[in-house]
Amino acid sequence: MKKRIIVPTDFTKASGQAIKQAAAIASRTGSTVTLLHILDDSHAPAESMREKLLLDAERVHQNTGVTCDILLQEGNLFDSIPQTVCEKDYDLMVIGTHGVHGVRQMLFGADILKLVAKIPIPVLIVQEDSRLIDPFQKVVLPVGSHDTFNLAVDAVLLFAEMFDIEVHLYSIQKPGFEWPMQLLTNIEETTRRLKEHGVRMLRIKEEQEGFSQGYARQTLKYAHSIGADTIWMIALASQEYYYMAKAYKEAMLLNEFHLPVLCAGGGGCN
C-alpha cells in the first residue's frame, strides 16, 4: 500500500535529516514525499524559499527516485502544519528536532510536543544526529494507561505494513504499585492485535531500577541496549500525571542516544 509522507522543513540540519529519513521510508514503500515550509514575516521572500524547497525536492528524487513535491504556506507553525496535514490527507509526518535551545521560528525542541499534540497522524521525530534507519526492524513500545493507547498500536501496524518489524512491548514494574485496569487492558488488547496481524512481539517486563521522570531513563537504556531503531509513544500527556508525563515525553524526544521517536494519538481534524 502506498503512503503519503509530509516533512515540515526550516532548511536546518535537523530538517535535512528528517528529509533523508522520509526519503528512505518512501523509497522502500513506494510512498511519495511532500516538503512543507511555513512562511512568516521574518523570512526571506517566498520565491527564495520556493527555490530552496525545489532544490531539496529535486535532490530527493535524484538520490532515491522518490516522487517529491513541495508546499509553501503562510501562517503560524502550530496552526498551519496541522491544518495542512488534515486538508491533504497524509499518512505519516517526519520532522526534525533541534534540541532544548530552540531555533528560528521557535519550532521543534521542547515545543515539538505542542505541535505533535495537534497532528492526527503518526509523527516520526528525528534528531539532527539520529542515524538513518533503513529498514526499520526493532521497535520499543512502552505500554501506557491511556484510553487512546490503541492509536499507538495503529501506528505500529502502519509500519508493520511497510517493514518486517519486531515489537518489544515494554513495561517497568514499580515495587508495591498495582497497575491500573486500563493499563492491563491495553497490554491484553495490544498483544491480541499484534498477533492477529502477524507482527512479531516480545513482552518485556523490568523491575524499576531508580526514579526518573516517567521512567524515561530506564526505558531509553533498554531501547539502546537492544539496538532499537525507534521508540513509540502517545503524543498527548495524560491529565492524571500531566507534568510528569510531559517531562517524560520531552526526555524521550531529546534523548542522548538520538533515537527517533514516533508519536501517535494527537488531536483530530475539525
Coordinates of C-alpha atoms in Angstrom, one line a residue:
M1 CA 0.0 0.0 0.0
K2 CA 1.4 3.4 -1.0
K3 CA 1.6 6.1 1.7
R4 CA 1.9 9.9 1.6
I5 CA 4.6 11.4 3.8
I6 CA 4.9 15.1 4.7
V7 CA 8.1 16.7 6.1
P8 CA 8.0 20.2 7.5
T9 CA 11.3 21.9 7.0
D10 CA 13.1 25.0 8.0
F11 CA 16.3 24.2 6.0
T12 CA 18.4 23.3 9.0
K13 CA 20.5 20.2 9.7
A14 CA 17.7 18.6 11.7
S15 CA 15.2 19.2 8.8
G16 CA 17.7 17.7 6.4
Q17 CA 17.9 14.6 8.5
A18 CA 14.1 14.3 8.5
I19 CA 14.0 14.6 4.8
K20 CA 16.6 11.9 4.4
Q21 CA 14.7 9.6 6.7
A22 CA 11.4 10.3 5.0
A23 CA 13.0 9.6 1.6
A24 CA 14.4 6.3 2.9
I25 CA 11.0 5.2 4.1
A26 CA 9.4 6.3 0.8
S27 CA 12.0 4.5 -1.3
R28 CA 11.2 1.2 0.3
T29 CA 7.5 1.5 0.4
G30 CA 6.6 3.3 -2.8
S31 CA 5.4 6.4 -0.9
T32 CA 5.5 10.0 -2.1
V33 CA 7.1 12.8 -0.1
T34 CA 5.9 16.4 0.3
L35 CA 8.2 19.1 1.7
L36 CA 6.4 21.8 3.6
H37 CA 7.7 25.2 4.6
I38 CA 5.7 27.8 6.6
L39 CA 6.4 31.4 5.7
D40 CA 6.2 34.2 8.3
D41 CA 7.2 37.9 8.3
S42 CA 10.7 37.1 9.5
H43 CA 11.6 35.1 6.4
A44 CA 13.2 35.7 3.1
P45 CA 10.9 36.3 0.1
A46 CA 8.6 33.5 -0.8
E47 CA 10.2 32.9 -4.2
S48 CA 13.6 32.4 -2.5
M49 CA 12.0 29.8 -0.1
R50 CA 10.3 28.1 -3.1
E51 CA 13.6 27.7 -4.9
K52 CA 15.2 26.1 -1.8
L53 CA 12.3 23.7 -1.5
L54 CA 12.5 22.8 -5.1
L55 CA 16.3 22.1 -4.8
D56 CA 15.7 19.8 -1.8
A57 CA 12.8 18.0 -3.7
E58 CA 15.0 17.5 -6.8
R59 CA 17.8 16.2 -4.6
V60 CA 15.4 13.6 -3.0
H61 CA 14.2 12.5 -6.5
Q62 CA 17.7 12.2 -7.9
N63 CA 19.1 10.3 -4.9
T64 CA 16.2 7.9 -4.4
G65 CA 13.8 8.1 -7.3
V66 CA 11.1 9.1 -4.9
T67 CA 8.4 11.4 -6.1
C68 CA 8.8 14.6 -4.1
D69 CA 6.7 17.7 -4.3
I70 CA 6.6 21.0 -2.3
L71 CA 4.2 23.2 -0.4
L72 CA 4.6 26.8 0.8
Q73 CA 2.1 28.0 3.4
E74 CA 1.8 31.3 5.3
G75 CA 0.8 31.5 8.9
N76 CA 1.6 30.2 12.4
L77 CA 3.6 26.9 12.5
F78 CA 1.4 25.4 15.2
D79 CA -1.8 26.0 13.2
S80 CA -0.6 25.8 9.6
I81 CA 1.1 22.4 9.9
P82 CA -1.9 20.6 11.4
Q83 CA -4.2 22.3 9.0
T84 CA -2.2 21.2 6.0
V85 CA -2.0 17.6 7.3
C86 CA -5.8 17.5 7.7
E87 CA -6.5 19.1 4.3
K88 CA -4.1 16.9 2.3
D89 CA -4.8 13.5 3.8
Y90 CA -1.2 12.4 4.7
D91 CA -0.4 9.0 6.3
L92 CA 2.9 9.9 8.1
M93 CA 4.8 13.0 9.2
V94 CA 8.6 13.0 9.6
I95 CA 10.0 16.0 11.4
G96 CA 13.4 17.1 12.9
T97 CA 14.0 18.4 16.4
H98 CA 16.9 20.6 17.2
G99 CA 17.2 20.1 20.9
V100 CA 16.5 22.1 24.0
H101 CA 17.6 25.5 23.0
G102 CA 15.1 26.4 20.3
V103 CA 15.7 27.6 16.8
R104 CA 14.5 30.0 14.2
Q105 CA 10.7 30.2 14.2
M106 CA 10.6 28.6 17.7
L107 CA 9.9 25.3 16.0
F108 CA 10.8 21.9 17.4
G109 CA 12.9 21.4 20.6
A110 CA 10.6 21.1 23.6
D111 CA 7.9 22.8 21.6
I112 CA 7.7 19.8 19.4
L113 CA 5.2 18.4 21.9
K114 CA 2.9 21.3 21.4
L115 CA 2.9 20.6 17.7
V116 CA 2.6 16.8 17.6
A117 CA -0.4 17.1 20.0
K118 CA -2.3 18.7 17.2
I119 CA -1.3 16.2 14.5
P120 CA -3.8 13.4 13.9
I121 CA -1.4 11.1 12.1
P122 CA 1.7 9.3 13.3
V123 CA 4.7 11.7 13.6
L124 CA 8.3 10.3 13.4
I125 CA 10.6 12.7 15.2
V126 CA 14.4 12.6 14.4
Q127 CA 17.2 14.5 15.9
E128 CA 19.8 16.1 13.7
D129 CA 22.3 13.4 14.9
S130 CA 20.0 10.5 14.6
R131 CA 21.3 7.7 12.3
L132 CA 19.4 6.9 9.2
I133 CA 17.1 3.9 9.8
D134 CA 16.7 1.8 6.7
P135 CA 14.9 -0.5 7.2
F136 CA 13.0 -0.3 10.5
Q137 CA 13.4 -3.6 12.3
K138 CA 13.2 -3.3 16.1
V139 CA 10.6 -1.1 17.8
V140 CA 10.2 -0.4 21.6
L141 CA 6.5 0.2 22.5
P142 CA 6.3 1.3 26.2
V143 CA 2.9 0.3 27.4
G144 CA 0.7 3.1 28.8
S145 CA -2.6 3.5 30.6
H146 CA -4.0 6.0 28.1
D147 CA -7.5 5.1 26.9
T148 CA -6.2 6.1 23.4
F149 CA -3.3 3.7 23.5
N150 CA -4.9 1.8 20.6
L151 CA -3.7 4.7 18.4
A152 CA -0.1 3.9 19.2
V153 CA -0.9 0.3 18.1
D154 CA -2.4 1.6 14.9
A155 CA 0.9 3.4 14.2
V156 CA 2.8 0.1 14.8
L157 CA 0.5 -1.7 12.4
L158 CA 1.1 1.1 9.8
F159 CA 4.8 0.4 10.0
A160 CA 4.3 -3.3 10.0
E161 CA 2.6 -3.0 6.6
M162 CA 5.9 -1.4 5.3
F163 CA 8.6 -3.2 7.3
D164 CA 9.2 -6.6 8.9
I165 CA 9.4 -5.2 12.5
E166 CA 9.8 -6.8 15.9
V167 CA 7.9 -5.0 18.6
H168 CA 9.1 -5.0 22.2
L169 CA 6.0 -4.3 24.4
Y170 CA 7.8 -2.8 27.4
S171 CA 6.8 -2.0 30.9
I172 CA 8.5 -1.2 34.2
Q173 CA 7.1 -2.6 37.5
K174 CA 7.4 -0.3 40.5
P175 CA 7.5 -2.2 43.8
G176 CA 4.3 -2.1 45.7
F177 CA 2.5 -0.4 42.8
E178 CA -0.6 -2.0 41.4
W179 CA -1.2 -1.5 37.7
P180 CA -4.5 0.3 36.8
M181 CA -7.1 -1.8 34.9
Q182 CA -6.7 0.4 31.8
L183 CA -3.0 -0.5 31.5
L184 CA -3.7 -4.2 31.9
T185 CA -6.4 -3.9 29.2
N186 CA -4.0 -2.1 26.9
I187 CA -1.4 -4.9 27.3
E188 CA -4.0 -7.6 26.5
E189 CA -5.5 -5.7 23.6
T190 CA -2.1 -4.8 22.1
T191 CA -0.9 -8.4 22.3
R192 CA -4.1 -9.6 20.6
R193 CA -4.0 -7.1 17.8
L194 CA -0.3 -7.7 17.0
K195 CA -0.8 -11.4 16.9
E196 CA -3.8 -11.1 14.7
H197 CA -1.7 -9.1 12.2
G198 CA 1.3 -11.5 12.4
V199 CA 3.6 -8.9 13.9
R200 CA 6.5 -10.4 15.9
M201 CA 6.3 -9.3 19.5
L202 CA 8.3 -9.7 22.7
R203 CA 6.7 -8.9 26.1
I204 CA 9.4 -7.2 28.2
K205 CA 8.9 -6.6 32.0
E206 CA 11.6 -4.9 34.0
E207 CA 11.7 -4.0 37.7
Q208 CA 12.2 -0.4 38.5
E209 CA 15.9 0.5 38.8
G210 CA 15.6 4.0 40.0
F211 CA 13.5 7.1 39.8
S212 CA 13.4 9.3 36.7
Q213 CA 10.6 11.3 35.1
G214 CA 8.1 8.7 34.0
Y215 CA 10.9 6.1 33.9
A216 CA 12.3 7.7 30.7
R217 CA 16.0 6.9 31.6
Q218 CA 15.3 3.2 32.1
T219 CA 13.2 2.9 29.0
L220 CA 15.8 4.6 26.9
K221 CA 18.6 2.4 28.4
Y222 CA 16.7 -0.7 27.4
A223 CA 16.0 0.6 23.9
H224 CA 19.7 1.4 23.4
S225 CA 20.8 -1.9 24.8
I226 CA 18.9 -3.9 22.2
G227 CA 19.8 -1.7 19.3
A228 CA 16.2 -0.4 18.8
D229 CA 15.5 1.7 15.8
T230 CA 12.8 3.8 17.4
I231 CA 10.5 4.2 20.4
W232 CA 6.8 4.7 20.2
M233 CA 4.7 6.9 22.5
I234 CA 1.3 8.7 22.8
A235 CA 1.5 12.3 21.8
L236 CA -0.8 13.7 24.5
A237 CA 0.3 13.7 28.1
S238 CA -2.3 12.1 30.4
Q239 CA -4.1 14.6 32.7
E240 CA -3.7 12.5 35.8
Y241 CA 0.1 12.9 35.9
Y242 CA 0.4 15.7 33.4
Y243 CA 3.6 17.4 34.4
M244 CA 5.5 14.1 35.0
A245 CA 4.1 12.7 31.7
K246 CA 5.2 15.9 29.8
A247 CA 8.7 15.7 31.3
Y248 CA 8.9 12.0 30.3
K249 CA 7.9 12.8 26.7
E250 CA 10.4 15.7 26.4
A251 CA 13.2 13.4 27.8
M252 CA 12.2 10.8 25.1
L253 CA 12.3 13.3 22.3
L254 CA 15.6 14.8 23.3
N255 CA 17.2 11.5 24.3
E256 CA 21.0 11.2 24.4
F257 CA 21.1 8.2 22.2
H258 CA 19.5 10.2 19.3
L259 CA 16.8 7.5 18.9
P260 CA 13.9 8.6 16.6
V261 CA 10.6 8.7 18.5
L262 CA 7.2 8.1 16.9
C263 CA 4.3 9.9 18.4
A264 CA 0.7 8.9 17.8
G265 CA -2.7 10.0 19.1
G266 CA -2.6 13.7 18.5
G267 CA -5.6 15.9 18.0
G268 CA -8.1 15.1 15.2
C269 CA -9.1 17.3 12.3
N270 CA -12.1 19.7 12.8

